[in-house]
mmCIF file of C-alpha atoms in Angstrom:
data_model
loop_
_atom_site.group_PDB
_atom_site.id
_atom_site.type_symbol
_atom_site.label_atom_id
_atom_site.label_comp_id
_atom_site.label_asym_id
_atom_site.label_seq_id
_atom_site.Cartn_x
_atom_site.Cartn_y
_atom_site.Cartn_z
ATOM 1 C CA MET A 1 15.343 47.381 -10.857
ATOM 2 C CA ASP A 2 13.060 45.619 -8.386
ATOM 3 C CA GLN A 3 10.010 47.463 -9.644
ATOM 4 C CA ASP A 4 10.835 46.567 -13.219
ATOM 5 C CA LEU A 5 11.408 42.981 -12.202
ATOM 6 C CA ARG A 6 8.096 42.862 -10.393
ATOM 7 C CA GLN A 7 6.346 43.959 -13.573
ATOM 8 C CA ARG A 8 8.180 41.357 -15.567
ATOM 9 C CA PHE A 9 7.091 38.677 -13.128
ATOM 10 C CA ASP A 10 3.521 39.888 -13.426
ATOM 11 C CA MET A 11 3.777 39.730 -17.196
ATOM 12 C CA ALA A 12 5.317 36.280 -17.021
ATOM 13 C CA VAL A 13 2.150 34.873 -15.487
ATOM 14 C CA SER A 14 -0.210 36.867 -17.663
ATOM 15 C CA GLY A 15 -0.659 33.775 -19.842
ATOM 16 C CA ASP A 16 -2.301 32.002 -16.929
ATOM 17 C CA PRO A 17 -4.975 29.785 -18.471
ATOM 18 C CA GLY A 18 -6.823 29.878 -15.165
ATOM 19 C CA ALA A 19 -8.092 27.095 -12.995
ATOM 20 C CA ASP A 20 -11.260 26.646 -11.014
ATOM 21 C CA PRO A 21 -10.241 26.932 -7.364
ATOM 22 C CA GLY A 22 -13.220 24.863 -6.289
ATOM 23 C CA GLU A 23 -12.082 22.075 -8.571
ATOM 24 C CA LEU A 24 -8.533 22.447 -7.290
ATOM 25 C CA ALA A 25 -9.767 22.149 -3.719
ATOM 26 C CA ARG A 26 -11.876 19.070 -4.523
ATOM 27 C CA ALA A 27 -8.942 17.364 -6.219
ATOM 28 C CA ALA A 28 -6.636 18.195 -3.313
ATOM 29 C CA ILE A 29 -9.187 16.913 -0.821
ATOM 30 C CA ALA A 30 -9.490 13.656 -2.751
ATOM 31 C CA ASP A 31 -5.706 13.206 -3.040
ATOM 32 C CA GLY A 32 -5.055 14.436 0.478
ATOM 33 C CA GLY A 33 -7.716 12.104 1.801
ATOM 34 C CA ARG A 34 -5.898 9.215 0.202
ATOM 35 C CA ILE A 35 -2.670 10.274 1.892
ATOM 36 C CA ARG A 36 -4.543 10.328 5.194
ATOM 37 C CA HIS A 37 -6.136 6.990 4.593
ATOM 38 C CA ARG A 38 -2.910 5.243 3.774
ATOM 39 C CA ARG A 39 -2.109 5.817 7.412
ATOM 40 C CA GLN A 40 -5.167 3.837 8.379
ATOM 41 C CA ARG A 41 -4.617 0.939 6.078
ATOM 42 C CA LEU A 42 -2.931 -2.314 6.654
ATOM 43 C CA ALA A 43 -0.568 -2.249 3.756
ATOM 44 C CA GLY A 44 2.328 -4.213 5.043
ATOM 45 C CA VAL A 45 2.399 -6.972 2.464
ATOM 46 C CA GLY A 46 5.801 -7.430 0.964
ATOM 47 C CA MET A 47 7.440 -4.692 2.938
ATOM 48 C CA ALA A 48 9.723 -6.957 4.904
ATOM 49 C CA ALA A 49 12.751 -6.135 2.817
ATOM 50 C CA GLY A 50 15.525 -4.011 4.223
ATOM 51 C CA LEU A 51 17.285 -4.844 7.410
ATOM 52 C CA VAL A 52 18.315 -1.462 8.704
ATOM 53 C CA ALA A 53 17.018 -1.094 12.223
ATOM 54 C CA VAL A 54 16.426 2.585 12.559
ATOM 55 C CA LEU A 55 14.865 2.921 15.934
ATOM 56 C CA GLY A 56 17.307 2.106 18.661
ATOM 57 C CA ALA A 57 16.372 2.219 22.306
ATOM 58 C CA GLY A 58 14.799 5.529 23.100
ATOM 59 C CA ALA A 59 14.698 6.724 19.540
ATOM 60 C CA GLY A 60 10.916 6.806 19.742
ATOM 61 C CA VAL A 61 11.234 9.655 22.161
ATOM 62 C CA ALA A 62 10.106 12.398 19.895
ATOM 63 C CA LEU A 63 10.781 15.850 21.147
ATOM 64 C CA LEU A 64 9.928 17.447 17.869
ATOM 65 C CA HIS A 65 6.635 19.127 17.324
ATOM 66 C CA GLY A 66 5.087 22.091 15.632
ATOM 67 C CA PRO A 67 6.447 23.914 12.599
ATOM 68 C CA ARG A 68 10.146 23.478 12.047
ATOM 69 C CA THR A 69 12.342 26.397 12.764
ATOM 70 C CA PRO A 70 16.085 26.651 12.296
ATOM 71 C CA GLU A 71 16.422 26.864 16.071
ATOM 72 C CA ASN A 72 15.150 23.425 16.963
ATOM 73 C CA GLN A 73 17.129 21.274 14.630
ATOM 74 C CA PRO A 74 17.790 17.689 15.564
ATOM 75 C CA VAL A 75 21.292 16.592 16.291
ATOM 76 C CA THR A 76 21.019 13.251 14.554
ATOM 77 C CA LEU A 77 19.240 11.756 11.598
ATOM 78 C CA GLU A 78 17.641 9.288 13.998
ATOM 79 C CA ALA A 79 16.136 12.155 15.972
ATOM 80 C CA ALA A 80 14.852 13.719 12.771
ATOM 81 C CA MET A 81 13.289 10.430 11.711
ATOM 82 C CA ALA A 82 11.444 9.891 14.982
ATOM 83 C CA PRO A 83 7.793 10.798 14.538
ATOM 84 C CA ALA A 84 6.742 14.125 15.952
ATOM 85 C CA THR A 85 4.684 14.056 19.115
ATOM 86 C CA ALA A 86 1.307 15.691 18.652
ATOM 87 C CA PRO A 87 1.145 19.079 20.379
ATOM 88 C CA SER A 88 -1.747 18.025 22.584
ATOM 89 C CA CYS A 89 0.184 15.082 24.047
ATOM 90 C CA THR A 90 2.789 14.833 26.749
ATOM 91 C CA GLN A 91 6.051 15.301 24.931
ATOM 92 C CA GLN A 92 7.876 12.675 26.969
ATOM 93 C CA PRO A 93 6.619 9.096 26.922
ATOM 94 C CA ASP A 94 4.641 8.088 29.971
ATOM 95 C CA GLN A 95 5.242 4.910 31.899
ATOM 96 C CA GLN A 96 2.300 4.788 34.304
ATOM 97 C CA THR A 97 -0.633 6.107 32.322
ATOM 98 C CA ALA A 98 -1.122 6.722 28.643
ATOM 99 C CA THR A 99 -4.090 7.351 26.398
ATOM 100 C CA ASP A 100 -2.195 6.777 23.173
ATOM 101 C CA VAL A 101 0.326 4.140 22.288
ATOM 102 C CA VAL A 102 2.636 3.497 19.371
ATOM 103 C CA LEU A 103 3.807 -0.055 18.734
ATOM 104 C CA PHE A 104 6.858 0.262 16.534
ATOM 105 C CA LEU A 105 7.522 -2.898 14.564
ATOM 106 C CA ARG A 106 10.922 -4.389 13.955
ATOM 107 C CA ASP A 107 12.341 -4.064 10.529
ATOM 108 C CA GLY A 108 11.804 -7.338 8.730
ATOM 109 C CA THR A 109 8.588 -8.165 10.565
ATOM 110 C CA THR A 110 6.789 -10.832 8.562
ATOM 111 C CA ASP A 111 3.210 -10.718 7.379
ATOM 112 C CA LYS A 112 2.488 -13.597 9.693
ATOM 113 C CA GLN A 113 3.818 -11.718 12.719
ATOM 114 C CA ARG A 114 1.938 -8.615 11.663
ATOM 115 C CA MET A 115 -1.319 -10.439 11.247
ATOM 116 C CA ALA A 116 -0.878 -12.230 14.568
ATOM 117 C CA LEU A 117 -0.454 -8.829 16.154
ATOM 118 C CA VAL A 118 -3.557 -7.535 14.388
ATOM 119 C CA ALA A 119 -5.513 -10.485 15.762
ATOM 120 C CA LYS A 120 -4.355 -9.694 19.289
ATOM 121 C CA LEU A 121 -5.187 -6.011 18.952
ATOM 122 C CA ASP A 122 -8.509 -6.810 17.378
ATOM 123 C CA THR A 123 -9.665 -8.695 20.460
ATOM 124 C CA ASP A 124 -8.097 -6.408 23.049
ATOM 125 C CA SER A 125 -10.936 -4.778 24.967
ATOM 126 C CA ARG A 126 -8.669 -2.030 26.276
ATOM 127 C CA ILE A 127 -8.430 -0.464 22.825
ATOM 128 C CA GLN A 128 -10.703 2.301 21.647
ATOM 129 C CA ALA A 129 -9.260 2.761 18.173
ATOM 130 C CA THR A 130 -6.363 1.550 16.074
ATOM 131 C CA ALA A 131 -4.573 2.720 12.975
ATOM 132 C CA PHE A 132 -1.548 1.525 11.085
ATOM 133 C CA ASP A 133 1.365 3.656 9.989
ATOM 134 C CA THR A 134 3.183 2.225 6.999
ATOM 135 C CA LYS A 135 6.787 2.931 6.160
ATOM 136 C CA GLU A 136 5.558 5.088 3.328
ATOM 137 C CA GLN A 137 3.246 7.032 5.583
ATOM 138 C CA ALA A 138 5.979 7.570 8.139
ATOM 139 C CA TYR A 139 8.177 8.750 5.304
ATOM 140 C CA GLU A 140 5.463 11.109 4.026
ATOM 141 C CA SER A 141 5.119 12.618 7.484
ATOM 142 C CA PHE A 142 8.879 12.928 7.688
ATOM 143 C CA LYS A 143 8.985 14.683 4.324
ATOM 144 C CA LEU A 144 6.404 17.208 5.379
ATOM 145 C CA ARG A 145 8.032 17.704 8.757
ATOM 146 C CA TRP A 146 11.356 18.392 7.142
ATOM 147 C CA ALA A 147 10.114 20.057 3.984
ATOM 148 C CA ASP A 148 12.689 22.748 4.539
ATOM 149 C CA LYS A 149 15.603 20.340 4.908
ATOM 150 C CA PRO A 150 16.144 18.682 1.540
ATOM 151 C CA GLU A 151 19.472 17.267 2.696
ATOM 152 C CA LEU A 152 17.587 15.263 5.307
ATOM 153 C CA LEU A 153 15.100 14.081 2.711
ATOM 154 C CA ALA A 154 17.935 13.005 0.470
ATOM 155 C CA ALA A 155 19.462 10.952 3.263
ATOM 156 C CA VAL A 156 16.597 8.544 3.833
ATOM 157 C CA ASP A 157 14.088 6.447 1.978
ATOM 158 C CA PRO A 158 10.743 4.967 3.047
ATOM 159 C CA ASP A 159 12.213 1.581 3.821
ATOM 160 C CA LYS A 160 14.239 2.998 6.677
ATOM 161 C CA PHE A 161 11.164 3.996 8.630
ATOM 162 C CA PRO A 162 9.499 1.569 11.014
ATOM 163 C CA GLU A 163 5.957 0.451 10.590
ATOM 164 C CA ALA A 164 3.802 1.162 13.595
ATOM 165 C CA PHE A 165 0.421 0.419 15.071
ATOM 166 C CA LEU A 166 -1.204 3.534 16.462
ATOM 167 C CA ILE A 167 -3.536 2.880 19.339
ATOM 168 C CA ARG A 168 -5.899 4.805 21.552
ATOM 169 C CA LEU A 169 -6.774 3.192 24.850
ATOM 170 C CA LEU A 170 -10.141 3.442 26.508
ATOM 171 C CA ASP A 171 -8.590 3.904 29.921
ATOM 172 C CA ALA A 172 -5.189 5.521 30.455
ATOM 173 C CA THR A 173 -4.614 3.535 33.643
ATOM 174 C CA GLN A 174 -4.636 0.337 31.604
ATOM 175 C CA TYR A 175 -1.399 1.321 29.924
ATOM 176 C CA PRO A 176 1.087 -0.589 32.149
ATOM 177 C CA PRO A 177 -0.545 -3.997 31.586
ATOM 178 C CA PHE A 178 -1.110 -3.117 27.933
ATOM 179 C CA ARG A 179 2.515 -2.239 27.519
ATOM 180 C CA ALA A 180 3.609 -5.395 29.315
ATOM 181 C CA ARG A 181 1.353 -7.465 27.089
ATOM 182 C CA TYR A 182 2.749 -6.180 23.790
ATOM 183 C CA ALA A 183 6.354 -5.364 24.569
ATOM 184 C CA THR A 184 7.250 -9.022 24.253
ATOM 185 C CA VAL A 185 5.101 -9.879 21.253
ATOM 186 C CA SER A 186 7.072 -11.114 18.279
ATOM 187 C CA GLY A 187 7.759 -8.295 15.825
ATOM 188 C CA VAL A 188 7.308 -5.472 18.295
ATOM 189 C CA GLU A 189 10.401 -3.333 18.618
ATOM 190 C CA GLN A 190 9.223 -0.726 21.054
ATOM 191 C CA VAL A 191 6.119 0.447 22.888
ATOM 192 C CA VAL A 192 5.744 4.175 23.453
ATOM 193 C CA GLY A 193 2.816 5.655 25.364
ATOM 194 C CA ARG A 194 1.768 9.235 25.795
ATOM 195 C CA THR A 195 -1.096 11.068 27.428
ATOM 196 C CA CYS A 196 -3.033 13.058 24.872
ATOM 197 C CA SER A 197 -6.190 15.093 24.734
ATOM 198 C CA SER A 198 -8.996 13.592 22.679
ATOM 199 C CA ASP A 199 -8.324 15.795 19.659
ATOM 200 C CA ALA A 200 -4.851 14.372 19.144
ATOM 201 C CA PRO A 201 -4.227 11.970 16.268
ATOM 202 C CA ILE A 202 -4.506 8.346 17.346
ATOM 203 C CA GLY A 203 -1.189 7.189 18.732
ATOM 204 C CA GLY A 204 -0.201 10.715 19.707
ATOM 205 C CA ILE A 205 2.202 11.178 16.845
ATOM 206 C CA GLN A 206 1.901 13.101 13.635
ATOM 207 C CA MET B 1 -16.519 -1.285 23.295
ATOM 208 C CA THR B 2 -18.180 0.109 20.245
ATOM 209 C CA GLU B 3 -14.959 1.486 18.839
ATOM 210 C CA ALA B 4 -13.054 -1.763 18.624
ATOM 211 C CA PRO B 5 -10.972 -2.116 15.496
ATOM 212 C CA THR B 6 -12.756 -4.314 13.027
ATOM 213 C CA VAL B 7 -9.814 -5.534 11.037
ATOM 214 C CA THR B 8 -9.561 -9.215 10.225
ATOM 215 C CA THR B 9 -6.527 -11.161 9.183
ATOM 216 C CA ALA B 10 -8.115 -11.986 5.864
ATOM 217 C CA ASP B 11 -8.964 -8.515 4.730
ATOM 218 C CA PRO B 12 -6.535 -5.632 5.076
ATOM 219 C CA ALA B 13 -9.378 -3.162 5.216
ATOM 220 C CA PRO B 14 -9.089 0.200 6.894
ATOM 221 C CA LEU B 15 -9.434 0.010 10.621
ATOM 222 C CA ARG B 16 -12.415 1.817 11.944
ATOM 223 C CA ILE B 17 -11.326 5.091 13.367
ATOM 224 C CA GLY B 18 -13.756 6.631 15.810
ATOM 225 C CA ALA B 19 -14.347 10.349 15.677
ATOM 226 C CA ARG B 20 -12.275 10.794 12.540
ATOM 227 C CA ARG B 21 -15.241 11.733 10.414
ATOM 228 C CA ARG B 22 -16.546 14.298 12.791
ATOM 229 C CA GLY B 23 -15.977 17.765 11.501
ATOM 230 C CA THR B 24 -15.018 16.632 8.030
ATOM 231 C CA ALA B 25 -17.478 18.971 6.361
ATOM 232 C CA ALA B 26 -16.275 21.957 8.345
ATOM 233 C CA ARG B 27 -12.672 21.049 7.650
ATOM 234 C CA ASP B 28 -13.292 20.722 3.921
ATOM 235 C CA GLU B 29 -15.089 24.049 3.877
ATOM 236 C CA GLU B 30 -12.237 25.770 5.647
ATOM 237 C CA PHE B 31 -9.693 24.127 3.371
ATOM 238 C CA THR B 32 -11.652 25.111 0.264
ATOM 239 C CA ALA B 33 -11.724 28.715 1.454
ATOM 240 C CA PHE B 34 -7.958 28.607 1.804
ATOM 241 C CA VAL B 35 -7.576 27.209 -1.715
ATOM 242 C CA GLU B 36 -9.851 29.877 -3.126
ATOM 243 C CA ALA B 37 -7.802 32.572 -1.432
ATOM 244 C CA ALA B 38 -4.334 31.175 -2.107
ATOM 245 C CA GLY B 39 -4.617 28.740 -5.009
ATOM 246 C CA THR B 40 -4.081 31.097 -7.918
ATOM 247 C CA ARG B 41 -0.987 32.710 -6.521
ATOM 248 C CA LEU B 42 0.418 29.349 -5.551
ATOM 249 C CA ARG B 43 -0.181 28.018 -9.045
ATOM 250 C CA ARG B 44 1.450 31.054 -10.644
ATOM 251 C CA SER B 45 4.522 30.657 -8.488
ATOM 252 C CA ALA B 46 4.611 26.987 -9.428
ATOM 253 C CA TYR B 47 4.511 28.051 -13.070
ATOM 254 C CA LEU B 48 7.446 30.411 -12.584
ATOM 255 C CA MET B 49 9.349 27.487 -11.113
ATOM 256 C CA CYS B 50 8.603 25.037 -13.918
ATOM 257 C CA ARG B 51 7.559 26.980 -17.062
ATOM 258 C CA ASP B 52 4.554 24.771 -17.672
ATOM 259 C CA TRP B 53 1.000 25.533 -16.664
ATOM 260 C CA HIS B 54 -0.067 21.900 -16.609
ATOM 261 C CA LEU B 55 2.823 20.891 -14.403
ATOM 262 C CA ALA B 56 2.182 23.974 -12.287
ATOM 263 C CA GLN B 57 -1.381 22.798 -11.766
ATOM 264 C CA ASP B 58 -0.103 19.350 -10.834
ATOM 265 C CA LEU B 59 2.498 20.712 -8.413
ATOM 266 C CA THR B 60 -0.123 22.945 -6.842
ATOM 267 C CA GLN B 61 -2.512 20.063 -6.445
ATOM 268 C CA GLN B 62 0.205 17.922 -4.860
ATOM 269 C CA THR B 63 1.034 20.768 -2.517
ATOM 270 C CA LEU B 64 -2.577 21.269 -1.520
ATOM 271 C CA ALA B 65 -3.136 17.530 -1.089
ATOM 272 C CA LYS B 66 -0.181 17.335 1.294
ATOM 273 C CA MET B 67 -1.615 20.256 3.199
ATOM 274 C CA TYR B 68 -5.060 18.739 3.318
ATOM 275 C CA ALA B 69 -3.631 15.492 4.664
ATOM 276 C CA VAL B 70 -2.277 17.379 7.669
ATOM 277 C CA TRP B 71 -4.860 20.158 7.765
ATOM 278 C CA GLY B 72 -5.931 19.378 11.309
ATOM 279 C CA ARG B 73 -2.501 20.163 12.628
ATOM 280 C CA ILE B 74 -1.602 23.138 10.459
ATOM 281 C CA ARG B 75 -4.877 25.027 10.281
ATOM 282 C CA GLN B 76 -4.121 26.765 13.537
ATOM 283 C CA ASP B 77 -0.857 28.251 14.708
ATOM 284 C CA THR B 78 0.642 28.017 11.249
ATOM 285 C CA ASN B 79 1.387 30.709 8.730
ATOM 286 C CA LEU B 80 -0.488 28.915 5.962
ATOM 287 C CA GLU B 81 0.836 31.148 3.216
ATOM 288 C CA ALA B 82 4.464 30.549 4.152
ATOM 289 C CA TYR B 83 3.766 26.893 4.855
ATOM 290 C CA SER B 84 2.160 26.400 1.454
ATOM 291 C CA ARG B 85 5.184 27.959 -0.239
ATOM 292 C CA ARG B 86 7.517 25.706 1.648
ATOM 293 C CA VAL B 87 5.552 22.611 0.697
ATOM 294 C CA LEU B 88 5.348 23.810 -2.903
ATOM 295 C CA MET B 89 9.071 24.470 -3.168
ATOM 296 C CA ASN B 90 9.828 21.150 -1.547
ATOM 297 C CA THR B 91 7.521 19.471 -4.033
ATOM 298 C CA VAL B 92 9.346 21.212 -6.868
ATOM 299 C CA PHE B 93 12.776 20.227 -5.501
ATOM 300 C CA ASP B 94 11.558 16.696 -4.911
ATOM 301 C CA GLN B 95 10.088 16.322 -8.372
ATOM 302 C CA ARG B 96 13.258 17.626 -9.887
ATOM 303 C CA ARG B 97 15.362 15.147 -7.964
ATOM 304 C CA ARG B 98 13.057 12.242 -8.758
ATOM 305 C CA ARG B 99 13.051 12.896 -12.452
ATOM 306 C CA SER B 100 16.714 13.842 -12.586
ATOM 307 C CA GLY B 101 15.853 16.965 -14.490
ATOM 308 C CA SER B 102 14.901 14.880 -17.504
ATOM 309 C CA GLU B 103 11.411 16.306 -17.602
ATOM 310 C CA VAL B 104 11.016 18.643 -20.528
ATOM 311 C CA VAL B 105 9.764 21.506 -18.446
ATOM 312 C CA LEU B 106 12.707 21.287 -16.103
ATOM 313 C CA ALA B 107 15.279 20.365 -18.680
ATOM 314 C CA GLU B 108 18.317 22.290 -19.715
ATOM 315 C CA LEU B 109 17.585 25.088 -22.068
ATOM 316 C CA PRO B 110 19.212 25.974 -25.348
ATOM 317 C CA GLU B 111 22.467 27.850 -24.939
ATOM 318 C CA HIS B 112 20.938 31.183 -25.840
ATOM 319 C CA PRO B 113 17.535 32.272 -24.701
ATOM 320 C CA ASP B 114 15.270 33.855 -27.230
ATOM 321 C CA ARG B 115 16.073 37.426 -27.833
ATOM 322 C CA THR B 116 12.979 39.368 -28.518
ATOM 323 C CA ALA B 117 12.233 43.027 -28.483
ATOM 324 C CA PRO B 118 10.977 44.430 -25.177
ATOM 325 C CA GLY B 119 7.257 44.759 -24.980
ATOM 326 C CA THR B 120 6.447 41.879 -27.278
ATOM 327 C CA PRO B 121 4.433 38.957 -25.967
ATOM 328 C CA GLU B 122 7.550 36.776 -26.223
ATOM 329 C CA LEU B 123 9.147 38.825 -23.485
ATOM 330 C CA ARG B 124 7.429 36.800 -20.805
ATOM 331 C CA VAL B 125 8.758 33.600 -22.295
ATOM 332 C CA THR B 126 12.210 35.063 -22.107
ATOM 333 C CA LEU B 127 11.959 35.854 -18.418
ATOM 334 C CA VAL B 128 10.571 32.438 -17.526
ATOM 335 C CA ASP B 129 13.178 30.743 -19.664
ATOM 336 C CA ALA B 130 15.890 32.798 -18.039
ATOM 337 C CA LEU B 131 14.540 31.804 -14.642
ATOM 338 C CA ALA B 132 14.668 28.175 -15.660
ATOM 339 C CA ARG B 133 18.349 28.506 -16.383
ATOM 340 C CA LEU B 134 19.075 29.447 -12.785
ATOM 341 C CA PRO B 135 19.776 26.890 -10.089
ATOM 342 C CA VAL B 136 16.415 25.829 -8.689
ATOM 343 C CA ARG B 137 17.121 27.333 -5.266
ATOM 344 C CA ASP B 138 18.076 30.696 -6.732
ATOM 345 C CA ARG B 139 14.931 30.540 -8.835
ATOM 346 C CA ALA B 140 12.907 29.895 -5.704
ATOM 347 C CA ILE B 141 14.476 32.901 -4.012
ATOM 348 C CA LEU B 142 13.646 35.159 -6.959
ATOM 349 C CA VAL B 143 10.079 33.899 -7.238
ATOM 350 C CA LEU B 144 9.370 34.261 -3.531
ATOM 351 C CA ARG B 145 11.165 37.560 -3.210
ATOM 352 C CA HIS B 146 10.135 39.351 -6.409
ATOM 353 C CA ALA B 147 7.027 37.656 -7.780
ATOM 354 C CA GLU B 148 5.472 37.197 -4.365
ATOM 355 C CA ASP B 149 7.038 40.198 -2.634
ATOM 356 C CA HIS B 150 7.936 38.303 0.508
ATOM 357 C CA SER B 151 10.481 39.882 2.813
ATOM 358 C CA VAL B 152 13.995 38.492 2.985
ATOM 359 C CA GLU B 153 13.147 37.087 6.402
ATOM 360 C CA THR B 154 10.000 35.358 5.164
ATOM 361 C CA VAL B 155 11.824 33.868 2.186
ATOM 362 C CA ALA B 156 14.502 32.635 4.579
ATOM 363 C CA ALA B 157 11.863 31.030 6.779
ATOM 364 C CA ILE B 158 10.124 29.398 3.824
ATOM 365 C CA LEU B 159 13.312 27.933 2.424
ATOM 366 C CA GLY B 160 14.755 27.094 5.808
ATOM 367 C CA VAL B 161 17.927 29.083 5.288
ATOM 368 C CA SER B 162 19.391 32.185 6.906
ATOM 369 C CA ALA B 163 18.546 35.696 5.765
ATOM 370 C CA SER B 164 22.109 36.178 4.569
ATOM 371 C CA VAL B 165 21.815 33.118 2.332
ATOM 372 C CA VAL B 166 18.693 34.650 0.806
ATOM 373 C CA LYS B 167 20.402 38.001 0.311
ATOM 374 C CA MET B 168 23.438 36.444 -1.304
ATOM 375 C CA GLY B 169 21.366 34.109 -3.436
ATOM 376 C CA ASN B 170 19.152 36.967 -4.500
ATOM 377 C CA ALA B 171 22.096 39.137 -5.543
ATOM 378 C CA ARG B 172 23.722 36.260 -7.405
ATOM 379 C CA ALA B 173 20.500 35.276 -9.146
ATOM 380 C CA LEU B 174 19.659 38.826 -10.160
ATOM 381 C CA ALA B 175 23.114 39.263 -11.661
ATOM 382 C CA ARG B 176 22.707 36.018 -13.558
ATOM 383 C CA LEU B 177 19.254 37.014 -14.700
ATOM 384 C CA ARG B 178 20.606 40.284 -16.054
ATOM 385 C CA THR B 179 23.204 38.391 -18.025
ATOM 386 C CA LEU B 180 20.660 35.953 -19.374
ATOM 387 C CA LEU B 181 18.383 38.770 -20.386
ATOM 388 C CA ASP B 182 21.382 40.515 -21.848
ATOM 389 C CA GLY B 183 19.628 41.705 -24.957
ATOM 390 C CA HIS B 184 17.095 43.473 -22.767
ATOM 391 C CA PRO B 185 18.906 44.531 -19.615
ATOM 392 C CA LEU B 186 16.769 45.120 -16.591
ATOM 393 C CA GLU B 187 16.670 48.752 -15.720
ATOM 394 C CA ASP B 188 18.643 49.641 -12.638
#
């Protein structure tokens, strides 16, 4: 039975018109590059709709990392939605020193608030590099992270994810004043810092 | 302070990301090698899931693009073959949900599949059509288990279900497939 079936499956794809793998790779690199770059773009215009505040206190504490296995399932949707900490970062947020920081924005943050924040970050000499995570990008990461949990994917939509600025600091010891500076800025929901090695994605989340 | 973000309030341009470009060539080369090794099989499995070579190409490209976007964090310590199948199947499930099954290639089939004599070229159409009549998850189990020869455990890992779910789904789907291919029963 199985052997016969295997042959039938082989026959079923015998009409394969073929495709140039090099071309396939180039197309995937182009598309995949765009997915990557969305993460680095300021694309917040008009995304202030939706009032569901997803990230409560402490929800940015992401304990999830690495490939998903049935063993380390989250207990709540909130936990599943929290971005995964990069493997080369401290898994728990740091308070005293941090190389990488995520500024989660409140839902409903206005363009004006966002741009004011950009202006502050732009002139902050403690920052080595900055990126911006859109709701869509956070959702894309979530989808990949939970590719094997369609029921989770069905439960959320991009609008429920927080926007975030991803930041790498020049000096980890500058984190406490940095945190203090931005925690109270209008539009900022939460500041989460982690200590990462230099190969981690900016912000320490993935 | 050479790495300061260069964004202005007037222009939502990409922020400058230091060190991001380093190693791009090596990464692309490695990724291309993976596509060359795995792309054809991935595309054929996509075809078995959707009955359409063009859509299969599209699904494969989407899958590979998603993988490329996160290549830096999956290239090591990840079973890329299993991972690619999981992303592919998720892409198939996702596409199906988004289009509510209205897409021709994923649409309901006529009540009776073509009945053609064994050994004719139409036979392969019959199998793929029969597959398409199965629930998408059962189809995924059959494709991964029988077209790709993955173990029950690997299929379970790819689909994120238990081995017993795979075994049950496999038995159910095979029985259904036999019925659908009634005119040409699979040999036991």
